[in-house]
Amino acid sequence: MRKQKLVLVGNGMAGIRAIEEILKLSPHQFDITVFGSEPYPNYNRIELSKVLQGDTEIDDITLNNWQWYEENEILLYPGETVTAIDKDNQTVFTDKERQVDYDKLIIATGSVPFMLPLPGVDKDGVTAFRDIKDCEQMIETSDQYKKAVVIGGGLLGLEAARGLLNLGMQVDVVHIADYLMERQLDKTAGKMLQKELENQGMNFLLNKQSVKITGRNRVKGLKFKDGGEVKADLVVMAVGIKPNISMAKESGVPVNRGIIVNDYLETEVPNIFAVGECAEHREMVYGLVAPLYQQAQQMAKRICNVDCDGYKGSVLSTQLKVSGVDVFSTGKIIEDKHTKSLKVFDEWRGVYQKVLVEEGKITGAVLYGDTKDGNRLLSLINKGAMIEEYTDNKRSEETGNDLIASMPEEEIICGCNGVTKGTIIEAINNQDLTTVEQVKGCTNASRSCGGCKSLVSDLLEYALGDQYDQNQKESICTCSTLSRDEVIEEIKLKELTHTREVMNVLGWTSEEGCSKCKPALNYYLGMLNPTEYKDERESRFVNERLHANIQNNGTYSVVPRMYGGVTNAEDLRRIADVADKYEVKMIKVTGGQRLDLLGVQKGDLPSMWSELDMPSGSAYAKGLRTVKTCVGADFCRFGTQDSIGLGVQMEKKFEGLNTPHKVKMSVSACPRNCAEGSVKDVGVIGLDGEFELYVGGNGGTHMRKAELLAKVKTEAEVLNTTAAFLQYYRENASYLERTSAWVERVGIEHIQNVLSNKKTFIDLNQRMDEALSVVQDPWKEAIKSETLLRDLYENVKVPAGSN
Amino acid sequence: MEKLLNKIFVAKVNELPEKLGRTVHVHGLELAIFKLVDGDIRVIENRCPHKGGVLAEGMISGEHVFCPMHDWKISVVDGKVQKPDIGCVQTFEVKVEKDNVYVMLPEK
């Protein structure tokens, strides 16, 4: 059977979305041809303001690249405009004199910017803000000119204005109403928005009606009805859009404001459909994305002959994309005699929220400053919910529901394991999952770095709604229902001394635990009783058991300690000799100022260590890794303190300590912070006459800037304060919880309070000393013990032919 | 046809570490031997089906070993990878006679 011919006029978001839906439903039914006036593949027009604001490149907003068209065998004519439709013969004509037949035709010509019919509108330097070309023109103009005027204080105008500010221009925004975004906001929110944007540098001319654009060839200024005027090198008109229907209208497709369509997006002409901003459905023309996606879906079903309910119209919601401003509005926004409203107005925090209620039902909302509830309100309006449903559950304060709802199904949630939103939602629904641990178990999401854990939690909440218990107690692992604190409490109370004893007594579901709880219990037992507890090697991850880092091919890497990052010629010579002898594959300087010898066989580790005759750098440890230092007072012209000396002291003091997760420190000798203390667990910055101690920084999976813990005068105080901080962390954090997460969880003020108590401070230091008293160098220990050598490092080779 | 098996000595029972794996190279194969808590001895091939992690270095819990590379959980009894992952590693029959551990390997 011959394939049907499907022609799409308009290569924008609505049309291509429809094609995507059609390809999903019926991949081989049509030969598809697409015409687009712009010389680009399909891009995300909404993100144009981000391009203008400099946050994004044009490449980044491409939705379907050239390859996508090829892969789907779509014939694309970019930069070519359809000029007419012959609806009787089912043919379209283009400005390049091309003629293409269709069986089905989709018109998705979108809209065109509405240009005020002012005298002078055709001068150079007057532009709309609609497509990539406009965007590029504005960027070019900003190279030569300084003064921009934006006509229109709505969504688009404000986004353009923000972009022009970012391009270094002075910006006046001219608006005809007496407050901004009057179609989406009420006066209170509009005025708050104005104040914030004024702080960002915009200047507003409200209640102004433009009458004339002045200048000879290029624009020079703008005149108003009240006689006033402003100078302008660039005028951006952002007063609205109108459906782009001229071609359809001239070809005899019935139109009103837009091309008239029914619930199936069919025009009144057989086999011609219209979708998106050019379409008028039930007397509504939409200028936003969500409705056009809903339309595209229904239309695709119709075109592919799949049963569907049809499109019923959309409740609108808007969000302003200007950094530093959170604005959301949806549904009805202005009160009248039928409405009641629920308002929160917190001028101090800059938060304003209004929810409108009609006969008990939520009909609209305006949110300013805190828009987290936005998408929830929108969905409540969509399902016709009563106001109680919102007020009773206002607990969603902390959730990312907005974000989740707007994410496409194929968005990758877990980057380590490539798990998409769709996969997770499906698993939650089909396998009745209720906890993050279960999702982890069924889908692999958040199993590796854990960076997406909160997203997974949000997905659960999104899928389960009120049934999801967000504050579910986090058990130590799936072997037990007890939390970390409960386990520690029980260990103390019942004086438990071995991991297996803990598992038995506390009713573990598995006899020997798992790779999560074994190392955790081993750590807790050692932390609680450092001098008597015998560390269990079998409860250690391979790196810590063998004291070397396992690499992806089963070889290991060896990092000798270099206190404060300082070495000398003799050590370097020895490292070089050892590297030669054991055929080290690569020598690499690590991020923490060490040398890493990579590609070592397990069996060679002990002899290498003994020949190196240096302490272990503990580059594998859940413990102190390195103390990175800057050059400091001895050599640096800015250095005010002996950062190297202090770094060495710190490293010598804390080496070999067990901690819940790895600990990295640094010492810098001046505010230039060359040792990068803001991303360290403990970052010391030496100033003239004092030291600042920053804690809880992390440069890894969860980037976090360290916070100031204390300022102290002497090196001894640096050491004691660090000890107190680390000991408090050791005693209170969960196993595998970095200081960054822990500080975030308990709060820096809390830690400061605890450490400010003199007795507590001394006790913490004492317990730290106790923990440090049993530390031995693991490499020396291994070399000396025959059992360890045999049990851990020996490989057996059975000679061939032996029986 | 019945496969001929060779009985090959690999270790003395009391030389095997408790709750830890040991690597044995034999006749071109790399095996991981485990002495479990109950004294049971198990032998599987020393490569995780995922990315070739050396299972002898994994953490052992009961009858399972956790791959040290990406934490896959694998039965040392039947070699099956546990959910949510899938796959299988080869297992080898073990005979213990007196204090000697033998692995049954296919004839070369």
Tab-separated table of C-alpha atoms in Angstrom, chain A residues 381-518:
chain	number	residue	atom	x	y	z
A	381	ILE	CA	-7.681	23.940	39.131
A	382	ASN	CA	-7.630	21.459	36.268
A	383	LYS	CA	-9.368	18.825	38.334
A	384	GLY	CA	-11.822	21.287	39.845
A	385	ALA	CA	-10.555	20.790	43.379
A	386	MET	CA	-12.010	22.463	46.479
A	387	ILE	CA	-9.841	24.964	48.305
A	388	GLU	CA	-9.505	22.608	51.285
A	389	GLU	CA	-7.452	20.276	49.213
A	390	TYR	CA	-4.895	23.028	48.885
A	391	THR	CA	-5.015	24.394	52.412
A	392	ASP	CA	-5.020	20.987	54.111
A	393	ASN	CA	-1.922	19.938	52.287
A	394	LYS	CA	0.171	22.990	52.232
A	395	ARG	CA	3.069	20.812	53.247
A	396	SER	CA	4.543	20.673	49.782
A	397	GLU	CA	6.725	23.644	50.652
A	398	GLU	CA	9.944	21.803	50.107
A	399	THR	CA	9.079	19.692	47.146
A	400	GLY	CA	10.153	19.966	43.582
A	401	ASN	CA	6.754	19.082	42.173
A	402	ASP	CA	6.749	21.935	39.670
A	403	LEU	CA	9.980	20.766	38.275
A	404	ILE	CA	8.928	17.144	38.157
A	405	ALA	CA	5.628	17.767	36.450
A	406	SER	CA	7.233	19.766	33.709
A	407	MET	CA	9.917	17.197	32.978
A	408	PRO	CA	9.472	15.091	29.865
A	409	GLU	CA	9.200	11.329	30.314
A	410	GLU	CA	12.495	10.669	28.601
A	411	GLU	CA	14.460	13.038	30.796
A	412	ILE	CA	17.353	11.257	32.473
A	413	ILE	CA	16.987	11.368	36.231
A	414	CYS	CA	19.949	9.214	37.142
A	415	GLY	CA	22.926	10.148	35.002
A	416	CYS	CA	25.137	7.372	36.336
A	417	ASN	CA	22.815	4.584	35.280
A	418	GLY	CA	20.797	6.261	32.548
A	419	VAL	CA	17.392	5.910	34.197
A	420	THR	CA	14.619	8.136	32.847
A	421	LYS	CA	11.661	9.746	34.550
A	422	GLY	CA	9.357	7.458	32.554
A	423	THR	CA	11.084	4.300	33.747
A	424	ILE	CA	10.916	5.394	37.369
A	425	ILE	CA	7.263	6.446	37.225
A	426	GLU	CA	6.371	3.179	35.525
A	427	ALA	CA	8.204	1.156	38.164
A	428	ILE	CA	6.505	3.096	40.958
A	429	ASN	CA	3.086	2.490	39.440
A	430	ASN	CA	3.487	-1.090	38.288
A	431	GLN	CA	5.388	-2.446	41.236
A	432	ASP	CA	3.742	-0.445	44.014
A	433	LEU	CA	6.962	1.166	45.166
A	434	THR	CA	6.786	3.589	48.058
A	435	THR	CA	10.358	4.298	49.109
A	436	VAL	CA	13.522	5.608	47.542
A	437	GLU	CA	15.282	2.383	48.517
A	438	GLN	CA	12.738	0.350	46.565
A	439	VAL	CA	13.082	2.559	43.514
A	440	LYS	CA	16.809	2.140	43.807
A	441	GLY	CA	16.391	-1.633	43.990
A	442	CYS	CA	14.038	-1.874	41.020
A	443	THR	CA	15.444	0.667	38.605
A	444	ASN	CA	19.048	1.359	39.611
A	445	ALA	CA	18.264	5.064	39.895
A	446	SER	CA	20.371	6.819	42.544
A	447	ARG	CA	22.373	3.715	43.149
A	448	SER	CA	25.762	5.069	42.187
A	449	CYS	CA	26.636	8.610	43.218
A	450	GLY	CA	23.281	9.262	44.884
A	451	GLY	CA	23.136	12.726	43.366
A	452	CYS	CA	19.606	12.201	42.105
A	453	LYS	CA	18.184	10.898	45.358
A	454	SER	CA	16.104	13.960	46.103
A	455	LEU	CA	14.732	13.899	42.568
A	456	VAL	CA	13.713	10.299	43.044
A	457	SER	CA	12.016	11.286	46.264
A	458	ASP	CA	10.199	14.054	44.395
A	459	LEU	CA	9.134	11.573	41.732
A	460	LEU	CA	7.685	9.319	44.387
A	461	GLU	CA	5.773	12.192	45.829
A	462	TYR	CA	4.631	13.220	42.393
A	463	ALA	CA	3.431	9.699	41.563
A	464	LEU	CA	1.924	8.790	44.907
A	465	GLY	CA	0.629	12.175	45.991
A	466	ASP	CA	-0.549	12.211	49.578
A	467	GLN	CA	0.278	8.551	50.063
A	468	TYR	CA	3.964	9.314	49.991
A	469	ASP	CA	5.422	9.787	53.389
A	470	GLN	CA	8.152	12.256	52.768
A	471	ASN	CA	9.526	12.103	56.244
A	472	GLN	CA	9.824	8.385	56.171
A	473	LYS	CA	12.440	7.244	58.532
A	474	GLU	CA	15.518	6.380	56.621
A	475	SER	CA	16.636	2.973	57.749
A	476	ILE	CA	20.284	2.109	57.672
A	477	CYS	CA	19.659	-0.288	54.763
A	478	THR	CA	17.056	-2.771	53.591
A	479	CYS	CA	18.270	-5.342	56.127
A	480	SER	CA	16.774	-3.355	58.995
A	481	THR	CA	13.987	-0.919	59.765
A	482	LEU	CA	16.096	0.935	62.310
A	483	SER	CA	17.577	4.329	61.611
A	484	ARG	CA	21.188	5.229	62.168
A	485	ASP	CA	20.405	6.957	65.481
A	486	GLU	CA	18.364	4.023	66.722
A	487	VAL	CA	21.120	1.588	65.860
A	488	ILE	CA	23.719	3.665	67.695
A	489	GLU	CA	21.426	4.029	70.697
A	490	GLU	CA	20.941	0.252	70.829
A	491	ILE	CA	24.660	-0.431	70.463
A	492	LYS	CA	25.351	1.800	73.459
A	493	LEU	CA	22.461	0.485	75.527
A	494	LYS	CA	23.075	-3.197	74.902
A	495	GLU	CA	26.852	-2.813	74.767
A	496	LEU	CA	27.141	-4.616	71.453
A	497	THR	CA	30.621	-5.220	70.162
A	498	HIS	CA	30.517	-6.956	66.759
A	499	THR	CA	28.673	-6.299	63.541
A	500	ARG	CA	27.117	-9.760	63.557
A	501	GLU	CA	26.041	-9.325	67.142
A	502	VAL	CA	24.323	-6.064	66.209
A	503	MET	CA	22.567	-7.805	63.336
A	504	ASN	CA	21.421	-10.711	65.501
A	505	VAL	CA	20.290	-8.733	68.493
A	506	LEU	CA	18.561	-6.003	66.505
A	507	GLY	CA	16.676	-8.444	64.297
A	508	TRP	CA	18.340	-7.920	60.920
A	509	THR	CA	16.366	-9.606	58.130
A	510	SER	CA	19.545	-11.010	56.622
A	511	GLU	CA	21.959	-13.049	58.643
A	512	GLU	CA	25.099	-11.291	57.518
A	513	GLY	CA	23.895	-7.933	56.359
A	514	CYS	CA	24.814	-6.364	53.056
A	515	SER	CA	27.354	-4.059	51.478
A	516	LYS	CA	25.522	-1.068	52.980
A	517	CYS	CA	25.140	-2.002	56.622
A	518	LYS	CA	28.310	-3.980	57.174
